[in-house]
mmCIF file of C-alpha atoms and ligand atoms in Angstrom:
data_model
loop_
_atom_site.group_PDB
_atom_site.id
_atom_site.type_symbol
_atom_site.label_atom_id
_atom_site.label_comp_id
_atom_site.label_asym_id
_atom_site.label_seq_id
_atom_site.Cartn_x
_atom_site.Cartn_y
_atom_site.Cartn_z
ATOM 1 C CA MET A 1 -109.499 23.668 -110.263
ATOM 2 C CA LYS A 2 -109.651 20.640 -112.416
ATOM 3 C CA ILE A 3 -112.879 20.267 -114.338
ATOM 4 C CA ILE A 4 -113.791 16.896 -115.836
ATOM 5 C CA LYS A 5 -116.625 16.900 -118.317
ATOM 6 C CA VAL A 6 -118.461 13.681 -118.843
ATOM 7 C CA LYS A 7 -121.416 12.718 -120.953
ATOM 8 C CA ASP A 8 -124.062 11.768 -118.425
ATOM 9 C CA TYR A 9 -124.909 10.798 -114.839
ATOM 10 C CA LYS A 10 -123.674 7.249 -115.316
ATOM 11 C CA GLU A 11 -120.224 8.390 -116.452
ATOM 12 C CA LEU A 12 -120.115 10.993 -113.649
ATOM 13 C CA SER A 13 -120.853 8.365 -111.059
ATOM 14 C CA ARG A 14 -118.234 5.997 -112.461
ATOM 15 C CA LYS A 15 -115.545 8.741 -112.629
ATOM 16 C CA ALA A 16 -116.342 9.941 -109.110
ATOM 17 C CA SER A 17 -116.295 6.411 -107.627
ATOM 18 C CA SER A 18 -112.993 5.652 -109.372
ATOM 19 C CA ILE A 19 -111.389 8.769 -107.804
ATOM 20 C CA LEU A 20 -112.697 7.783 -104.369
ATOM 21 C CA ALA A 21 -111.616 4.194 -104.874
ATOM 22 C CA GLY A 22 -108.156 5.341 -105.954
ATOM 23 C CA GLN A 23 -107.950 7.345 -102.700
ATOM 24 C CA LEU A 24 -108.829 4.242 -100.607
ATOM 25 C CA ILE A 25 -106.370 2.030 -102.451
ATOM 26 C CA LEU A 26 -103.571 4.530 -101.887
ATOM 27 C CA LYS A 27 -104.582 5.138 -98.297
ATOM 28 C CA PRO A 28 -106.826 2.463 -96.784
ATOM 29 C CA LYS A 29 -107.252 4.525 -93.604
ATOM 30 C CA SER A 30 -108.601 7.481 -95.451
ATOM 31 C CA VAL A 31 -110.877 10.017 -93.806
ATOM 32 C CA LEU A 32 -113.781 10.549 -96.271
ATOM 33 C CA GLY A 33 -116.155 13.568 -96.162
ATOM 34 C CA LEU A 34 -119.430 12.370 -97.509
ATOM 35 C CA ALA A 35 -122.527 14.105 -98.920
ATOM 36 C CA THR A 36 -126.196 13.407 -99.323
ATOM 37 C CA GLY A 37 -128.700 14.544 -101.956
ATOM 38 C CA SER A 38 -129.586 12.889 -105.269
ATOM 39 C CA THR A 39 -126.229 13.649 -106.885
ATOM 40 C CA PRO A 40 -123.951 11.138 -105.035
ATOM 41 C CA ILE A 41 -126.395 8.201 -105.139
ATOM 42 C CA GLY A 42 -124.891 6.802 -108.349
ATOM 43 C CA THR A 43 -121.345 7.262 -106.965
ATOM 44 C CA TYR A 44 -122.359 5.247 -103.887
ATOM 45 C CA GLU A 45 -123.838 2.524 -106.087
ATOM 46 C CA GLU A 46 -120.601 2.334 -108.010
ATOM 47 C CA LEU A 47 -118.579 2.233 -104.751
ATOM 48 C CA ILE A 48 -120.731 -0.668 -103.564
ATOM 49 C CA ARG A 49 -120.016 -2.464 -106.866
ATOM 50 C CA LEU A 50 -116.314 -1.943 -106.470
ATOM 51 C CA TYR A 51 -116.545 -3.247 -102.910
ATOM 52 C CA ASN A 52 -118.448 -6.380 -104.102
ATOM 53 C CA GLU A 53 -115.795 -6.954 -106.746
ATOM 54 C CA GLY A 54 -113.058 -6.745 -104.112
ATOM 55 C CA VAL A 55 -111.437 -3.592 -105.522
ATOM 56 C CA VAL A 56 -111.953 -1.618 -102.339
ATOM 57 C CA SER A 57 -112.451 -2.202 -98.665
ATOM 58 C CA PHE A 58 -113.899 0.273 -96.210
ATOM 59 C CA SER A 59 -112.781 -1.723 -93.141
ATOM 60 C CA ASN A 60 -110.296 1.042 -92.027
ATOM 61 C CA VAL A 61 -112.129 4.037 -93.485
ATOM 62 C CA ILE A 62 -113.376 6.897 -91.345
ATOM 63 C CA THR A 63 -116.266 8.955 -92.591
ATOM 64 C CA PHE A 64 -117.698 12.390 -91.688
ATOM 65 C CA ASN A 65 -120.916 13.528 -93.257
ATOM 66 C CA LEU A 66 -121.465 17.141 -94.217
ATOM 67 C CA ASP A 67 -124.755 17.689 -92.515
ATOM 68 C CA GLU A 68 -127.863 16.484 -90.795
ATOM 69 C CA TYR A 69 -131.366 17.880 -90.356
ATOM 70 C CA CYS A 70 -132.405 19.000 -86.860
ATOM 71 C CA GLY A 71 -135.282 17.272 -85.221
ATOM 72 C CA LEU A 72 -135.461 14.057 -87.288
ATOM 73 C CA LYS A 73 -134.762 10.685 -85.556
ATOM 74 C CA SER A 74 -131.818 8.889 -86.996
ATOM 75 C CA ASN A 75 -134.150 6.165 -88.345
ATOM 76 C CA ASP A 76 -136.492 8.711 -89.926
ATOM 77 C CA ILE A 77 -136.769 7.952 -93.575
ATOM 78 C CA ASN A 78 -135.620 11.518 -94.455
ATOM 79 C CA SER A 79 -132.685 11.747 -91.994
ATOM 80 C CA TYR A 80 -129.285 11.889 -93.639
ATOM 81 C CA CYS A 81 -128.303 9.106 -91.190
ATOM 82 C CA ASN A 82 -130.891 6.873 -92.779
ATOM 83 C CA PHE A 83 -129.948 8.018 -96.247
ATOM 84 C CA MET A 84 -126.331 7.023 -95.679
ATOM 85 C CA LYS A 85 -127.230 3.628 -94.206
ATOM 86 C CA THR A 86 -129.505 2.717 -97.050
ATOM 87 C CA LYS A 87 -127.448 4.168 -99.880
ATOM 88 C CA LEU A 88 -124.049 3.097 -98.757
ATOM 89 C CA PHE A 89 -123.100 1.954 -95.268
ATOM 90 C CA ASN A 90 -125.424 -1.086 -95.047
ATOM 91 C CA HIS A 91 -123.746 -2.506 -98.163
ATOM 92 C CA ILE A 92 -120.116 -2.176 -97.381
ATOM 93 C CA ASP A 93 -117.631 -3.315 -94.674
ATOM 94 C CA ILE A 94 -117.345 0.050 -92.846
ATOM 95 C CA ARG A 95 -117.283 -0.168 -89.049
ATOM 96 C CA GLU A 96 -120.122 1.541 -87.184
ATOM 97 C CA GLU A 97 -117.705 3.360 -84.867
ATOM 98 C CA ASN A 98 -115.904 4.888 -87.846
ATOM 99 C CA ILE A 99 -119.111 6.613 -89.127
ATOM 100 C CA HIS A 100 -119.698 10.192 -88.090
ATOM 101 C CA ILE A 101 -122.878 12.211 -88.823
ATOM 102 C CA PRO A 102 -123.909 15.301 -86.871
ATOM 103 C CA ASN A 103 -126.618 14.532 -84.303
ATOM 104 C CA GLY A 104 -129.511 16.761 -85.165
ATOM 105 C CA LEU A 105 -131.300 15.734 -81.985
ATOM 106 C CA ALA A 106 -128.441 16.808 -79.635
ATOM 107 C CA LYS A 107 -129.715 18.674 -76.611
ATOM 108 C CA ASP A 108 -126.675 20.979 -76.711
ATOM 109 C CA ILE A 109 -126.312 21.813 -80.409
ATOM 110 C CA GLN A 110 -123.361 24.153 -79.796
ATOM 111 C CA LYS A 111 -121.448 21.380 -77.994
ATOM 112 C CA GLU A 112 -122.352 18.901 -80.780
ATOM 113 C CA CYS A 113 -120.872 21.209 -83.335
ATOM 114 C CA GLU A 114 -117.696 21.772 -81.340
ATOM 115 C CA ASP A 115 -117.266 18.041 -80.720
ATOM 116 C CA TYR A 116 -117.729 17.290 -84.440
ATOM 117 C CA GLU A 117 -114.867 19.713 -85.283
ATOM 118 C CA LYS A 118 -112.735 18.129 -82.622
ATOM 119 C CA LYS A 119 -113.370 14.601 -83.974
ATOM 120 C CA ILE A 120 -112.416 15.629 -87.495
ATOM 121 C CA LYS A 121 -109.177 17.056 -86.149
ATOM 122 C CA LYS A 122 -108.530 13.969 -84.030
ATOM 123 C CA PHE A 123 -108.557 11.824 -87.143
ATOM 124 C CA GLY A 124 -106.128 14.185 -88.890
ATOM 125 C CA GLY A 125 -108.589 16.076 -91.037
ATOM 126 C CA ILE A 126 -110.565 15.044 -94.078
ATOM 127 C CA ASP A 127 -108.549 13.581 -96.931
ATOM 128 C CA ILE A 128 -111.182 14.042 -99.584
ATOM 129 C CA GLN A 129 -114.566 15.743 -99.290
ATOM 130 C CA LEU A 130 -117.346 14.805 -101.682
ATOM 131 C CA LEU A 131 -119.711 17.667 -102.454
ATOM 132 C CA GLY A 132 -122.897 18.320 -104.371
ATOM 133 C CA ILE A 133 -124.138 21.822 -105.056
ATOM 134 C CA GLY A 134 -127.546 23.230 -104.154
ATOM 135 C CA ARG A 135 -129.488 25.220 -106.763
ATOM 136 C CA ASN A 136 -128.674 28.295 -104.773
ATOM 137 C CA GLY A 137 -124.927 27.523 -104.640
ATOM 138 C CA HIS A 138 -124.920 26.009 -101.215
ATOM 139 C CA ILE A 139 -122.455 23.299 -100.234
ATOM 140 C CA GLY A 140 -123.327 21.160 -97.293
ATOM 141 C CA PHE A 141 -126.030 23.385 -95.891
ATOM 142 C CA ASN A 142 -123.945 26.564 -96.128
ATOM 143 C CA GLU A 143 -126.649 28.764 -97.480
ATOM 144 C CA PRO A 144 -126.048 32.026 -99.414
ATOM 145 C CA ASN A 145 -124.865 35.068 -97.360
ATOM 146 C CA LEU A 146 -123.418 33.174 -94.407
ATOM 147 C CA LYS A 147 -119.914 33.641 -93.198
ATOM 148 C CA PHE A 148 -117.105 31.904 -95.139
ATOM 149 C CA GLU A 149 -115.164 31.449 -91.882
ATOM 150 C CA SER A 150 -117.784 29.352 -90.120
ATOM 151 C CA LYS A 151 -117.036 25.920 -88.735
ATOM 152 C CA THR A 152 -119.682 23.244 -88.010
ATOM 153 C CA PHE A 153 -122.803 25.160 -86.989
ATOM 154 C CA LEU A 154 -126.564 25.370 -86.660
ATOM 155 C CA VAL A 155 -128.066 26.772 -89.812
ATOM 156 C CA ASN A 156 -131.520 28.035 -90.691
ATOM 157 C CA LEU A 157 -132.427 26.614 -94.106
ATOM 158 C CA ASP A 158 -133.258 28.884 -97.006
ATOM 159 C CA GLU A 159 -136.790 28.894 -98.404
ATOM 160 C CA ASP A 160 -135.299 27.750 -101.729
ATOM 161 C CA THR A 161 -133.562 24.743 -100.029
ATOM 162 C CA ILE A 162 -136.738 23.867 -98.110
ATOM 163 C CA LYS A 163 -138.681 23.964 -101.365
ATOM 164 C CA ALA A 164 -136.095 21.895 -103.291
ATOM 165 C CA ASN A 165 -135.758 19.294 -100.517
ATOM 166 C CA SER A 166 -139.560 18.985 -100.047
ATOM 167 C CA ARG A 167 -139.581 16.542 -102.899
ATOM 168 C CA PHE A 168 -138.429 13.903 -100.420
ATOM 169 C CA PHE A 169 -141.075 14.637 -97.796
ATOM 170 C CA ASN A 170 -144.831 14.210 -97.680
ATOM 171 C CA SER A 171 -145.372 17.911 -97.594
ATOM 172 C CA ILE A 172 -143.329 21.116 -97.442
ATOM 173 C CA GLU A 173 -144.396 21.577 -93.768
ATOM 174 C CA ASP A 174 -142.613 18.366 -92.821
ATOM 175 C CA VAL A 175 -139.185 19.672 -94.039
ATOM 176 C CA PRO A 176 -137.075 20.672 -91.003
ATOM 177 C CA ARG A 177 -136.225 24.370 -90.892
ATOM 178 C CA GLN A 178 -132.712 23.866 -89.325
ATOM 179 C CA ALA A 179 -129.778 21.625 -89.826
ATOM 180 C CA ILE A 180 -126.253 21.110 -88.461
ATOM 181 C CA SER A 181 -123.694 21.567 -91.169
ATOM 182 C CA MET A 182 -119.941 21.607 -91.507
ATOM 183 C CA GLY A 183 -119.045 25.199 -92.139
ATOM 184 C CA ILE A 184 -117.232 26.552 -95.209
ATOM 185 C CA LYS A 185 -114.072 26.694 -93.142
ATOM 186 C CA THR A 186 -114.398 23.015 -92.263
ATOM 187 C CA ILE A 187 -115.028 22.130 -95.877
ATOM 188 C CA MET A 188 -112.074 24.233 -97.049
ATOM 189 C CA SER A 189 -109.780 22.513 -94.544
ATOM 190 C CA SER A 190 -110.208 19.193 -96.441
ATOM 191 C CA LYS A 191 -107.036 18.169 -98.304
ATOM 192 C CA LYS A 192 -108.979 17.488 -101.453
ATOM 193 C CA ILE A 193 -112.440 18.327 -102.697
ATOM 194 C CA LEU A 194 -114.539 16.433 -105.262
ATOM 195 C CA LEU A 195 -117.601 18.333 -106.352
ATOM 196 C CA LEU A 196 -120.255 16.634 -108.539
ATOM 197 C CA ALA A 197 -122.971 18.390 -110.578
ATOM 198 C CA ASN A 198 -125.440 16.993 -113.059
ATOM 199 C CA GLY A 199 -128.505 18.238 -114.798
ATOM 200 C CA GLU A 200 -129.412 21.541 -116.325
ATOM 201 C CA GLU A 201 -130.732 23.103 -113.108
ATOM 202 C CA LYS A 202 -127.173 23.217 -111.890
ATOM 203 C CA ALA A 203 -125.638 24.791 -115.010
ATOM 204 C CA GLU A 204 -125.965 28.482 -114.199
ATOM 205 C CA ILE A 205 -125.011 28.302 -110.528
ATOM 206 C CA LEU A 206 -122.041 26.144 -111.410
ATOM 207 C CA TYR A 207 -120.870 28.723 -113.883
ATOM 208 C CA ARG A 208 -121.083 31.385 -111.200
ATOM 209 C CA ALA A 209 -119.311 29.197 -108.645
ATOM 210 C CA ILE A 210 -116.385 28.576 -110.951
ATOM 211 C CA TYR A 211 -116.050 31.815 -112.884
ATOM 212 C CA GLY A 212 -117.962 34.383 -110.832
ATOM 213 C CA ASP A 213 -116.869 36.577 -107.972
ATOM 214 C CA ILE A 214 -115.879 34.807 -104.694
ATOM 215 C CA ILE A 215 -118.813 36.031 -102.643
ATOM 216 C CA PRO A 216 -120.966 34.643 -99.759
ATOM 217 C CA GLN A 217 -124.020 34.994 -102.012
ATOM 218 C CA VAL A 218 -122.592 32.029 -103.890
ATOM 219 C CA PRO A 219 -121.110 29.812 -101.184
ATOM 220 C CA ALA A 220 -119.527 27.322 -103.595
ATOM 221 C CA SER A 221 -117.498 30.170 -105.185
ATOM 222 C CA ILE A 222 -115.029 29.922 -102.220
ATOM 223 C CA LEU A 223 -113.822 26.636 -103.762
ATOM 224 C CA GLN A 224 -111.871 28.753 -106.265
ATOM 225 C CA LEU A 225 -109.416 29.348 -103.442
ATOM 226 C CA HIS A 226 -108.909 25.699 -102.526
ATOM 227 C CA PRO A 227 -105.645 24.222 -103.881
ATOM 228 C CA ASP A 228 -107.063 20.764 -104.853
ATOM 229 C CA VAL A 229 -110.602 20.755 -106.253
ATOM 230 C CA THR A 230 -111.846 18.431 -108.906
ATOM 231 C CA ILE A 231 -115.266 19.133 -110.378
ATOM 232 C CA ILE A 232 -117.084 16.457 -112.425
ATOM 233 C CA VAL A 233 -119.935 17.732 -114.510
ATOM 234 C CA ASP A 234 -122.233 16.062 -117.032
ATOM 235 C CA GLU A 235 -123.037 17.729 -120.358
ATOM 236 C CA LYS A 236 -126.169 19.462 -118.949
ATOM 237 C CA ALA A 237 -124.603 20.888 -115.849
ATOM 238 C CA GLY A 238 -121.539 21.906 -117.810
ATOM 239 C CA SER A 239 -123.508 23.622 -120.543
ATOM 240 C CA CYS A 240 -122.508 27.156 -119.423
ATOM 241 C CA LEU A 241 -118.854 26.329 -118.888
ATOM 242 C CA LYS A 242 -116.302 27.364 -121.491
HETATM 243 C C1 GLP B 1 -128.894 19.217 -100.012
HETATM 244 C C2 GLP B 1 -127.558 18.849 -99.245
HETATM 245 C C3 GLP B 1 -126.349 19.140 -100.038
HETATM 246 C C4 GLP B 1 -126.593 18.746 -101.524
HETATM 247 C C5 GLP B 1 -127.652 19.622 -102.098
HETATM 248 C C6 GLP B 1 -127.954 19.237 -103.520
HETATM 249 O O1 GLP B 1 -129.656 20.193 -99.414
HETATM 250 N N1 GLP B 1 -127.485 19.356 -97.931
HETATM 251 O O2 GLP B 1 -125.259 18.530 -99.488
HETATM 252 O O3 GLP B 1 -125.386 18.881 -102.220
HETATM 253 O O4 GLP B 1 -128.795 19.704 -101.344
HETATM 254 O O5 GLP B 1 -128.813 18.209 -103.644
HETATM 255 P P1 GLP B 1 -129.053 17.345 -104.902
HETATM 256 O O6 GLP B 1 -127.853 16.517 -105.096
HETATM 257 O O7 GLP B 1 -130.270 16.484 -104.606
HETATM 258 O O8 GLP B 1 -129.285 18.301 -106.056
#
């Protein structure tokens, strides 16, 4: 694991975007695995800046998002589809047909999950997967105590996650209880992984993920076994790291 410590969120976003931009310059047809949450917003802003400055193009880029809530329409303000459009896709030259986000409204969820896996394979797998980390150590929506070997699947969200994500909704009752998420196995199949963590609320779980036992109670701990992981942390999130 390569750990890059930076001062603050601004620096974290710049560093992450330059790693992603480097990937796109070296391989314009890259398959990017993308994440939602507050953490990557600054990275997306920086990528938009780099696009506007002509440094990168997304015209041949394929994307796969980690997860999507079940039961929200794609234009719902809280859907991850809407998040990705407003925070990134609407501002760059990506082609609509190259964007992949699980459909949380699919009638046959099992088939949706299987098709998602097939599509990732069809494009040759994910070149670089961007990740945040939940306060409980989840990556994507792989909550604690789930199987490491799972592929894209229907997940019941943890109470802790529902509480944490309720900050985006009118009330906690409005937070969906289920989501479709790439599984740990899907994430681990990416060629490279770039995990971002900022703020003191991530410090302890990040320490456990990097130096603790590799256990399903801390889903992100599995990343210790991946051959190409870069973790960018700001001073606060990195405060427990040696
Ligand atoms: C969400 C997402 C994750 C994200 C995590 C942390 O539930 N499913 O992909 O990494 O929570 O979010 P944040 O970046 O807002 O702390």
